[in-house]
Coordinates of C-alpha atoms and ligand atoms in Angstrom, one line a residue:
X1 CA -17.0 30.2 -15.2
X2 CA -19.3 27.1 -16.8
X3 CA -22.7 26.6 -15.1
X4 CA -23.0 29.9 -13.1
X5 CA -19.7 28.7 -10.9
X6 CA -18.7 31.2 -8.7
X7 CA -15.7 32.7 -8.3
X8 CA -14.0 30.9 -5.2
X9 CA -12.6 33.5 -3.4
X10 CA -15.1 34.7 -2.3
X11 CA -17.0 34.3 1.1
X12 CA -19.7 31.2 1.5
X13 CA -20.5 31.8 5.1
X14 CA -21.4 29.3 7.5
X15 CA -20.7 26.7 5.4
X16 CA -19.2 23.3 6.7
X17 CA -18.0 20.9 4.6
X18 CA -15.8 17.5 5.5
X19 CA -12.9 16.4 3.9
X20 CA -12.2 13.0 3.9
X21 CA -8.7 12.0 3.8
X22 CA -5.4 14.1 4.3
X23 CA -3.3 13.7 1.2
X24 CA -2.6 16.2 -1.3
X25 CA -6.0 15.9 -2.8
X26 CA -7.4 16.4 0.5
X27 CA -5.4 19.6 1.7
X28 CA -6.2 21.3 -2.1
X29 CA -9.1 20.6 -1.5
X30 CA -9.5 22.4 1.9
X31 CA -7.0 25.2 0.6
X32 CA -10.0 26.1 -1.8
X33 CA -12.8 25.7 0.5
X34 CA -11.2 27.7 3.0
X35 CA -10.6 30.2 0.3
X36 CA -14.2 30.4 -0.5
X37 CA -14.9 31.2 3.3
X38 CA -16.2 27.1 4.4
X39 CA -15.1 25.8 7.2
X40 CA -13.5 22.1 7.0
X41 CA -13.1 19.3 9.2
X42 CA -10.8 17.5 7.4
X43 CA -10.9 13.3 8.6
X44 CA -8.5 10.6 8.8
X45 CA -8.1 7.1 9.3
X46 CA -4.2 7.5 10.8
X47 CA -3.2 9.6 13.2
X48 CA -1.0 11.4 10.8
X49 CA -1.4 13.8 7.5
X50 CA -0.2 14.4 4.1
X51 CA -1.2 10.9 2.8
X52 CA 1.1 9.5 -0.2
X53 CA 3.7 12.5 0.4
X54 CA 4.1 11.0 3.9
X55 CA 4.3 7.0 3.7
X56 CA 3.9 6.9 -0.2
X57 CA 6.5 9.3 -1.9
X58 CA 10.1 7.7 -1.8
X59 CA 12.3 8.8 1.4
X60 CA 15.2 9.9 -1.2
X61 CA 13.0 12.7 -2.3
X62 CA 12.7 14.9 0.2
X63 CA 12.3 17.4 -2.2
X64 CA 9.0 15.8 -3.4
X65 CA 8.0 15.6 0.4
X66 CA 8.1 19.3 1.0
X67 CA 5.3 20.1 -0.4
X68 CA 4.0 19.3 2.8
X69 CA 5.0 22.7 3.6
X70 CA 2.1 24.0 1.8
X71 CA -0.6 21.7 3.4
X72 CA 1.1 23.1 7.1
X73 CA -0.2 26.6 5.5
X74 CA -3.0 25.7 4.8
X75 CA -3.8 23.8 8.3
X76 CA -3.2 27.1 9.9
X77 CA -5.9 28.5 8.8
X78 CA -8.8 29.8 10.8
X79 CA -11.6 27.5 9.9
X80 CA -9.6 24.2 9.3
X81 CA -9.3 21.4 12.1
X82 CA -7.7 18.3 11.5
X83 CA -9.3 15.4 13.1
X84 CA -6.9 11.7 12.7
X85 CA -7.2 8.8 13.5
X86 CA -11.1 8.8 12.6
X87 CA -12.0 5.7 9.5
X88 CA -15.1 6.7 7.9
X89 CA -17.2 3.2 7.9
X90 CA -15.5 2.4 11.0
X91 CA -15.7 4.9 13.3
X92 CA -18.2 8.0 12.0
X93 CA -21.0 6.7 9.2
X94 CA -21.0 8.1 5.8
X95 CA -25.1 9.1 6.8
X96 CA -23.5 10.4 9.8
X97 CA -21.4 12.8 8.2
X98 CA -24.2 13.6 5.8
X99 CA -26.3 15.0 8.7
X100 CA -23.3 16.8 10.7
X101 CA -21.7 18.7 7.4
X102 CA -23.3 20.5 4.5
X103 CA -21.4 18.5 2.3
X104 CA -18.4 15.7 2.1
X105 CA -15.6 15.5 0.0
X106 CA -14.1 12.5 -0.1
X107 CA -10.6 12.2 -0.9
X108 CA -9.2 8.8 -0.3
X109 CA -7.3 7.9 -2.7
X110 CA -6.7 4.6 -4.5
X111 CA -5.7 2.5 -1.4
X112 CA -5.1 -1.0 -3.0
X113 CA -3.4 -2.6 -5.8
X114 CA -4.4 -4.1 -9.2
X115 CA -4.4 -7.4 -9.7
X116 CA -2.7 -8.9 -12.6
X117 CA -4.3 -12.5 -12.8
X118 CA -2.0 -14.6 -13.2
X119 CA -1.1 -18.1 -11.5
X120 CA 1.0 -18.0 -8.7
X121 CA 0.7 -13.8 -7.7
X122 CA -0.4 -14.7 -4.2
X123 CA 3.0 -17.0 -3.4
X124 CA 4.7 -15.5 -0.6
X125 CA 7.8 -13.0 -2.2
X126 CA 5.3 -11.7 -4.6
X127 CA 3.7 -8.7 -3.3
X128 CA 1.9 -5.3 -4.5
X129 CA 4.8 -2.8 -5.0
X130 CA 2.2 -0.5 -2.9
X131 CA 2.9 -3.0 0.2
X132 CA 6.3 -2.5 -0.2
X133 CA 6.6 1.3 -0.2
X134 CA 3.8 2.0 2.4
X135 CA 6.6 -0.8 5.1
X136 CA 9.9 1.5 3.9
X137 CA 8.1 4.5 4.7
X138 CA 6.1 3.5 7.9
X139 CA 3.0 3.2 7.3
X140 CA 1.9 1.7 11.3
X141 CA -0.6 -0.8 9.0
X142 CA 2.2 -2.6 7.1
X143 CA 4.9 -3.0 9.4
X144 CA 4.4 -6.5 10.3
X145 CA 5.4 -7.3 6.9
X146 CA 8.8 -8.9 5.9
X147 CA 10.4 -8.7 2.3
X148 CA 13.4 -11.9 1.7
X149 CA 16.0 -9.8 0.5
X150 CA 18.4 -12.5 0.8
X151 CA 17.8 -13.6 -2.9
X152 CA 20.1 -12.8 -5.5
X153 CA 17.2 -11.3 -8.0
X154 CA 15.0 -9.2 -7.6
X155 CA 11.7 -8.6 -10.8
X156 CA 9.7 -5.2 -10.7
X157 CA 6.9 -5.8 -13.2
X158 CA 5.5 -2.6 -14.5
X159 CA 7.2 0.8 -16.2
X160 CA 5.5 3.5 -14.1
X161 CA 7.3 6.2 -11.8
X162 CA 5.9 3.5 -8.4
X163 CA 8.2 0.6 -10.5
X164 CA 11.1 2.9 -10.8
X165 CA 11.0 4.3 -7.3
X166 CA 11.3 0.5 -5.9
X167 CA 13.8 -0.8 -8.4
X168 CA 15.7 2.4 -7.0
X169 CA 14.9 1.8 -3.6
X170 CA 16.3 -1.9 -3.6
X171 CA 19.6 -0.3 -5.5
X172 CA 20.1 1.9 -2.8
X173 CA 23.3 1.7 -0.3
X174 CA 23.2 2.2 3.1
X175 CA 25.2 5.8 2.6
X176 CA 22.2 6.3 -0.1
X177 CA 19.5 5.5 2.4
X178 CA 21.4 6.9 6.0
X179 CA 20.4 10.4 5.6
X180 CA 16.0 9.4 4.6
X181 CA 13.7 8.9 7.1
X182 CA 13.0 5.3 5.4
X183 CA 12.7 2.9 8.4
X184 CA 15.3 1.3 10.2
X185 CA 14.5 -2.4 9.2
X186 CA 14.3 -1.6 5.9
X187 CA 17.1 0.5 5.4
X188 CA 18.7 -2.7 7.3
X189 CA 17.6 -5.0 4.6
X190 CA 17.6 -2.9 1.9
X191 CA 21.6 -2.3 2.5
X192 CA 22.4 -5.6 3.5
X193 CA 20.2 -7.6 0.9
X194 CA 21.8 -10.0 -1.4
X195 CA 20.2 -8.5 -4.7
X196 CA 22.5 -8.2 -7.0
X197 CA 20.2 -7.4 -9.7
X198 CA 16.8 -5.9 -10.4
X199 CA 14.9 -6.6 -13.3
X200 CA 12.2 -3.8 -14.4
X201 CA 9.7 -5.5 -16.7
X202 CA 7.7 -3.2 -19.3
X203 CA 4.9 -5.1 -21.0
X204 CA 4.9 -2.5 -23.9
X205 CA 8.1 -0.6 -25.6
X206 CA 10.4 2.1 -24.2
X207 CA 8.4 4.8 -26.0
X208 CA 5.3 3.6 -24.3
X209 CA 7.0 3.4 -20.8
X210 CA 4.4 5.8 -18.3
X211 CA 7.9 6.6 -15.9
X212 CA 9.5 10.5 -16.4
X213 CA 12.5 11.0 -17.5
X214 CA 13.7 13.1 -14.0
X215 CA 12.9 9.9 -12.2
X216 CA 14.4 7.5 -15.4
X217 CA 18.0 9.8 -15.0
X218 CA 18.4 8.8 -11.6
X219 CA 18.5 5.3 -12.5
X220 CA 22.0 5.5 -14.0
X221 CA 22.8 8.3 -11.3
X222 CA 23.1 5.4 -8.1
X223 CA 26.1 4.9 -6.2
X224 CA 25.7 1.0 -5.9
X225 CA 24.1 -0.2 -8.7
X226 CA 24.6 -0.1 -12.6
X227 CA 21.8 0.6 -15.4
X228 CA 21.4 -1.9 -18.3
X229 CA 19.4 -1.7 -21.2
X230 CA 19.4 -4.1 -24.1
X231 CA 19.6 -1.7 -27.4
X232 CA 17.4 -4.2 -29.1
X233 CA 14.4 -3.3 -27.6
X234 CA 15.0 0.5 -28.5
X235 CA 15.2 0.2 -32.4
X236 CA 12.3 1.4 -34.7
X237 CA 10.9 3.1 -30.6
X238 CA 9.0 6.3 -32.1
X239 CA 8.6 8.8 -29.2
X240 CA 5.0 9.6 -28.7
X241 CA 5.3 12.7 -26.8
X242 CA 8.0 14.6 -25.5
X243 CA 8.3 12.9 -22.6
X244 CA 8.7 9.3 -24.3
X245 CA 10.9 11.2 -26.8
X246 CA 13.2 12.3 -23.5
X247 CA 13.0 9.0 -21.9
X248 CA 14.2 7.4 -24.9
X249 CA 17.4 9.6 -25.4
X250 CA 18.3 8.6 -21.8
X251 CA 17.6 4.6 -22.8
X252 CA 19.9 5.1 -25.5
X253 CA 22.7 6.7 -23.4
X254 CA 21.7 3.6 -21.0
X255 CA 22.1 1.0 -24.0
X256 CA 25.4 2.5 -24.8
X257 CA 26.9 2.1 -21.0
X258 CA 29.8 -0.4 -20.4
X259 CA 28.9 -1.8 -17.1
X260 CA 31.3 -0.4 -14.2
X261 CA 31.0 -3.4 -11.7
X262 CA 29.0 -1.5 -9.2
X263 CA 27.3 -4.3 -7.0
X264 CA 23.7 -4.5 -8.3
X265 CA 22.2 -4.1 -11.3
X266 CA 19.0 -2.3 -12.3
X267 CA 18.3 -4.0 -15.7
X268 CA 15.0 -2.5 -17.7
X269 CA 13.4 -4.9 -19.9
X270 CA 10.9 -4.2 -22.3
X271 CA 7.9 -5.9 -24.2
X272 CA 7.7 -8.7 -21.8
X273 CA 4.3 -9.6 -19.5
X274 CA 4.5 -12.1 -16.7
X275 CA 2.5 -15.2 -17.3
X276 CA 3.3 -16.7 -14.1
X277 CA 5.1 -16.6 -10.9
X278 CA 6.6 -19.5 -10.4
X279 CA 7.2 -21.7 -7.4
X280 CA 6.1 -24.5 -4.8
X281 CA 5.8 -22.2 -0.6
X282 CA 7.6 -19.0 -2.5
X283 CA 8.9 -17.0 -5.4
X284 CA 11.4 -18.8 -7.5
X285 CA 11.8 -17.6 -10.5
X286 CA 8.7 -15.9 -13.1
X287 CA 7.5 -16.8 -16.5
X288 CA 7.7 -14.0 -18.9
X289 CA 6.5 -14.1 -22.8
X290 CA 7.3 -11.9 -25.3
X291 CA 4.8 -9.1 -27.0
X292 CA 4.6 -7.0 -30.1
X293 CA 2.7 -4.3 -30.1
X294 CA -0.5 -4.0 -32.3
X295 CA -1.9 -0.6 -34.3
X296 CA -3.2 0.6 -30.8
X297 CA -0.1 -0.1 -29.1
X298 CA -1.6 -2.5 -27.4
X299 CA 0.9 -5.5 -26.1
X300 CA 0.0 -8.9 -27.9
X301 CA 1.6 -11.9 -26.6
X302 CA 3.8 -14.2 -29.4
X303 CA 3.9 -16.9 -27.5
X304 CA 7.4 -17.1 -26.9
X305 CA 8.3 -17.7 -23.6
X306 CA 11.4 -17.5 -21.3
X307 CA 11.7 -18.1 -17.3
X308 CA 13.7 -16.1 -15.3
X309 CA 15.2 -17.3 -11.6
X310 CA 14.4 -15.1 -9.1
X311 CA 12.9 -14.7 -5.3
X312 CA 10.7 -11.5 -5.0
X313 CA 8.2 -10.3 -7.5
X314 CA 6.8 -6.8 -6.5
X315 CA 4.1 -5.7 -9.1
X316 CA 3.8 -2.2 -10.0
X317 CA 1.2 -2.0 -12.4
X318 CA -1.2 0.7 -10.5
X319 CA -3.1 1.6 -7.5
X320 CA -6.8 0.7 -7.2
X321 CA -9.9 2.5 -5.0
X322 CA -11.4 1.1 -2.9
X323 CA -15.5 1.2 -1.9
X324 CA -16.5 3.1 0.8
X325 CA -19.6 1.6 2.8
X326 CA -23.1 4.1 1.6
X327 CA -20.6 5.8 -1.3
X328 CA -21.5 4.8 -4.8
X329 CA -18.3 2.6 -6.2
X330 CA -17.4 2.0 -10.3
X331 CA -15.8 -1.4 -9.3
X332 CA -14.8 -1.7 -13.0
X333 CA -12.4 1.7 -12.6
X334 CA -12.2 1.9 -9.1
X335 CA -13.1 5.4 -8.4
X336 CA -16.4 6.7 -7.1
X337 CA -19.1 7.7 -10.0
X338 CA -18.9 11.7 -10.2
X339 CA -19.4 14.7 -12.8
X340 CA -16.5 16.6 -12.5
X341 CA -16.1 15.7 -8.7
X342 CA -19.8 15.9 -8.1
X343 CA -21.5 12.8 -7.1
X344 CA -25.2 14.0 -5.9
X345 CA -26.6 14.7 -2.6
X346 CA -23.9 16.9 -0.8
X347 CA -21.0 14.4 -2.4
X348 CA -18.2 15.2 -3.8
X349 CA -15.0 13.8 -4.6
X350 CA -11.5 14.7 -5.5
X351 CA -7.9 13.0 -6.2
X352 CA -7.2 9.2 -7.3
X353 CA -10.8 8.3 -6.0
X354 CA -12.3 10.7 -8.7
X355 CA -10.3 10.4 -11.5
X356 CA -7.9 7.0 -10.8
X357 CA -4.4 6.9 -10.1
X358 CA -2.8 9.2 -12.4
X359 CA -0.8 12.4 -12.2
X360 CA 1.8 13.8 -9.9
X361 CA 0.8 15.6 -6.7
X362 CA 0.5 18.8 -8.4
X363 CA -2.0 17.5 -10.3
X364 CA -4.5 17.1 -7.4
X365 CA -4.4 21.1 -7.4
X366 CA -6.5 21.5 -9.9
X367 CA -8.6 18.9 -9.2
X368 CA -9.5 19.6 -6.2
X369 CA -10.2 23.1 -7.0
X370 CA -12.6 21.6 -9.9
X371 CA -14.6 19.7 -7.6
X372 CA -14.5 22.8 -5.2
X373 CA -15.8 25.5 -7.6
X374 CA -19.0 22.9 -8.2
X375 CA -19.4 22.1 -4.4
X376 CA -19.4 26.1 -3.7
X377 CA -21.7 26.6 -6.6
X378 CA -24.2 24.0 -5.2
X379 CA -24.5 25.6 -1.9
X380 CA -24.1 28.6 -2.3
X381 CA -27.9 29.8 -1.7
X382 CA -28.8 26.2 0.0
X383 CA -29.8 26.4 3.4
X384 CA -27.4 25.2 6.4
X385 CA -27.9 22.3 8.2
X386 CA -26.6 24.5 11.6
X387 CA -24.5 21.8 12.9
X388 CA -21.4 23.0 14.9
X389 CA -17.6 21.0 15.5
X390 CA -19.4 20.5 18.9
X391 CA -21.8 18.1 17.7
X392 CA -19.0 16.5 16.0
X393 CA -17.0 16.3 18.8
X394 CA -20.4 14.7 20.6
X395 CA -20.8 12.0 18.4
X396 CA -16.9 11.1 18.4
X397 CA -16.9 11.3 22.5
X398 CA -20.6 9.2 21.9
X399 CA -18.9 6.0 19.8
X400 CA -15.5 6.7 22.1
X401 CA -13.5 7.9 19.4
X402 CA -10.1 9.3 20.1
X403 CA -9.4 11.1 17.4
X404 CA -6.0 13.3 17.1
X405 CA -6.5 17.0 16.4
X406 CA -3.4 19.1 14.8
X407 CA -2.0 19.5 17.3
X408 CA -1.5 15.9 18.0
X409 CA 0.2 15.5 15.0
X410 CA 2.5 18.4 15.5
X411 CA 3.5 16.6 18.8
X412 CA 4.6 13.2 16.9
X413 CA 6.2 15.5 13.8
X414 CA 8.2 17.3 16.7
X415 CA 8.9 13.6 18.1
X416 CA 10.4 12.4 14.7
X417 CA 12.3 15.3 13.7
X418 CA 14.0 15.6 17.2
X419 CA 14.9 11.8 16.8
X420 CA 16.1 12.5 13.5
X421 CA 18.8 15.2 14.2
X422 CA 21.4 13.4 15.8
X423 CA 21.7 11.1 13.0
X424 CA 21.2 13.6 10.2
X425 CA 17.6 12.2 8.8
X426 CA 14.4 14.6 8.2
X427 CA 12.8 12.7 11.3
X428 CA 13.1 9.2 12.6
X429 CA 9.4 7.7 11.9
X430 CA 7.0 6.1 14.6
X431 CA 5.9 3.5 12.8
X432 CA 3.2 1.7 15.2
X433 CA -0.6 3.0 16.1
X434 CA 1.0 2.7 19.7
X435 CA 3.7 5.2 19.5
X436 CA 2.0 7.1 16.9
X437 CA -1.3 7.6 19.5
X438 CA 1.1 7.8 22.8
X439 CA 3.1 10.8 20.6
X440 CA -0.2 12.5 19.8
X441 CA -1.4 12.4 23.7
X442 CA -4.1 10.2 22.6
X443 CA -4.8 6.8 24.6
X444 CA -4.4 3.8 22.3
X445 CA -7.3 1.6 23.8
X446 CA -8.4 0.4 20.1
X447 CA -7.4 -2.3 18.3
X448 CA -6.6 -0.8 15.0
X449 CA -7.7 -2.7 11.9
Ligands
NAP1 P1 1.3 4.1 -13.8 O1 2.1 5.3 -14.1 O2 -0.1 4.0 -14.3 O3 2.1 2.8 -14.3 C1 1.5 1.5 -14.3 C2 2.4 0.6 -15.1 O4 1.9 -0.7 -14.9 C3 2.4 0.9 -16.6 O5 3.7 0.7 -17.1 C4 1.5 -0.2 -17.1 O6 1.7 -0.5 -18.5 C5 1.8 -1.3 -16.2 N1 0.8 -2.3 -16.2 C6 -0.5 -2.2 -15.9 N2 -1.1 -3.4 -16.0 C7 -0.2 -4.3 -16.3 C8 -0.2 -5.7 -16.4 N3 -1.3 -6.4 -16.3 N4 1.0 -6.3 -16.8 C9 2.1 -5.6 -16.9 N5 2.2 -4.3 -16.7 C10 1.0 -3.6 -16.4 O7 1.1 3.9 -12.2 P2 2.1 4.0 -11.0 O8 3.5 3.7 -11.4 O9 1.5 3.1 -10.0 O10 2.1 5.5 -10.6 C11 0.8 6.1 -10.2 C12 0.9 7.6 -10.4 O11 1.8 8.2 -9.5 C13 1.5 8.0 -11.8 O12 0.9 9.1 -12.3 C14 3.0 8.3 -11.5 O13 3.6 9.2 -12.4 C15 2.8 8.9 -10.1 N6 4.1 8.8 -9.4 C16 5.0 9.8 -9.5 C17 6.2 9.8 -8.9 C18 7.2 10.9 -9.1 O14 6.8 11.9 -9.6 N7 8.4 10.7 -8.8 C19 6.5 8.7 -8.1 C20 5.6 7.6 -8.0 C21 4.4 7.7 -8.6 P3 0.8 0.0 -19.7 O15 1.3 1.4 -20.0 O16 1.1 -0.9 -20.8 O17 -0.6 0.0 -19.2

């Protein structure tokens, strides 16, 4: 192993490490530092685990969502507590956990949205595609919101997997969405929207599009909805790896498609960037021009314009990080400063917040274990600071922090699933910090952010 590594499976006793945040990053992270014989307090702002494979991983793949499976094994390990519903920066200080833990991981994610910069991305019915999935799925923090589904068109701006999963998820029937655990009000507008078409916008060519081709098939695979592609926009497309080279057979088959008259429409659009959302108090239609691409396959506006009527915008061009109070922050990519996941002085870092938001959940594996094999290396022979899940539990008690152990969450998974089975879902989700914190025995006597 580079630098003198070591191997990490073996045993780094008495060592106590924090991991902050509970999504895959987070539990690959504690899989390997539980490996290596640390003991981890893993911390989290909600009450519940599993991060984007709970509230950000569509409800139509459950088979995505089990991996969740794993992260159970791992949270049965001697040595691993769970502790929800605790916000670094809010409740427990970054210097805090510096002094309580011989080091901190931090694995937050990318919790915000990029901004595209254009006039008129702030009207109400444009919003960050990341808004959208976290209120299908249930995320307590985003439940307020409310999506006008009563429009006839809908515009998805962006050609990743996030952009397919919502033009999907608005496509969906109510026979499509009855057996998820997507939320009530949203399977309610979802099913009864008056959409009849979604438009996926791609500011670059088919063969630059960043979806897979699994998640591009299911596009023409939906009960209710219809897949159009204009076989202009495919000629001279030169795949670029196998993956564009995959995507573009399936674009072809797509271009070649006689419409059936299912009621919606998923139409993908290429080489076209928004210039402006358009409207006086909401959406109303969106101003698209038209690119080429240049030598670096970079888009270039022509200048030619076109405007297309419609009433929500949700842009899905990628996740952002966000600072952390006392972390060092790269505002100009979002992540936190690090040397393959070390940042200096006991910090470390792993997932989205380390290297952006890229990759699929697997790829947080080895990641995490990157970052881990440094951290372990680090400490190895430094001295412990001696602190013990007592003084932990102190301070929270101190600053009157009800946090929610594992077992708190295995009481509100219990409560979903058993609410779920009558009506053949996974689980039926609670969706508010009240019912969340009442589920996990927990008192909810804060006002959550
Ligand atoms: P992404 O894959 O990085 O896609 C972002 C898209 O936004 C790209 O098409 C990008 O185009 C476009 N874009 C960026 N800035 C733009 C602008 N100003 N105007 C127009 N378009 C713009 O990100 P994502 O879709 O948010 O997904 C994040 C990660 O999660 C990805 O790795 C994805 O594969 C993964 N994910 C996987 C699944 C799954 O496996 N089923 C589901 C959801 C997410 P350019 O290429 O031109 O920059």
């Amino acid at each position: 192993m580079a630098g003198g590594a070591r191997s990490i499976d073996r045993v780094n006793d008495g060592l106590r490490v924090a991991v902050v945040g509970s999504g895959p990053a987070g539990f690959y992270a504690a899989g390997a530092l539980l490996a290596g014989g640390a003991e981890v307090d893993m911390l989290e702002r909600l009450p519940t685990p599993w991060g984007l494979v709970r509230l950000g991983v569509a409800p139509d793949h459950p088979k995505i969502k089990s991996v969740s499976r794993a992260f159970e094994k791992i949270a049965a390990q001697e040595g691993f507590r769970f502790l929800g519903n605790v916000e670094v920066g809010r409740d427990i200080e970054h210097d805090e956990l510096l002094e309580l833990y011989d080091a901190v991981v931090y694995a937050v994610g990318a919790q915000t949205d990029r901004r595209m910069g254009i006039p008129g991305e702030d009207l109400p019915g444009s919003s960050p595609a990341t808004e959208f999935v976290a209120w299908y799925n249930g995320h307590p923090d985003f439940q307020h919101l409310q999506f006008d589904l009563s429009g006839k068109r809908a515009v998805v701006i962006g050609n990743g997997n996030v952009a397919v999963d919502v033009a999907r998820m608005l496509a969906l029937t109510k026979e499509e969405l009855d057996p998820t655990d997507t939320t009530e009000p949203a399977i309610e507008a979802i099913a009864n929207s008056g959409i009849e078409e979604i438009v996926m916008v791609g500011r670059r060519g088919p063969a630059q599009a960043a979806f897979t081709t699994p998640e591009l098939i299911e596009l023409g695979e939906l009960a209710g909805a219809d897949v159009v592609v204009d076989a202009a926009d495919l000629e001279g497309a030169e795949p670029k790896d196998t993956n564009s080279e995959r995507n573009l057979e399936v674009l072809r088959e797509y271009a070649q498609r006689v419409p059936t008259g299912k009621p919606r429409r998923i139409v993908l659009r290429f080489f076209r960037s928004p210039t402006a959302i358009l409207g006086d108090d909401r959406v109303t239609g969106i101003e698209l021009v038209r690119n080429v691409l240049d030598e670096d396959e970079r888009a270039v506006p022509t200048g030619e314009t076109e405007t297309l009527d419609c009433s929500v915008v949700f842009r899905s061009v990628g996740y952002r990080g966000v600072a952390l109070p006392g972390v060092p922050f790269d505002e100009s990519r979002g992540t936190i400063p690090n040397e393959g996941g070390r940042v200096g002085d006991g910090v470390y870092v792993a997932g989205w917040i380390k290297r952006g938001p890229t990759g699929v959940i697997g790829t947080n594996k080895k990641d995490a274990t990157e970052t881990v094999e440094l951290l372990l290396a680090d400490l190895n022979d430094a001295p412990r600071r001696g602190r013990t899940f007592d003084d932990v539990e102190a301070l929270l008690r101190e600053k009157n922090v009800k946090h929610v152990l594992y077992e708190g969450w295995t009481a509100i998974d219990e409560r979903e699933r058993t609410a779920g089975e009558p009506l053949g879902r996974p689980r039926v989700k609670l969706c508010t910090w009240e019912e969340l914190l009442e589920a996990a025995g927990v008192a909810a006597e804060r006002n959550p952010t």
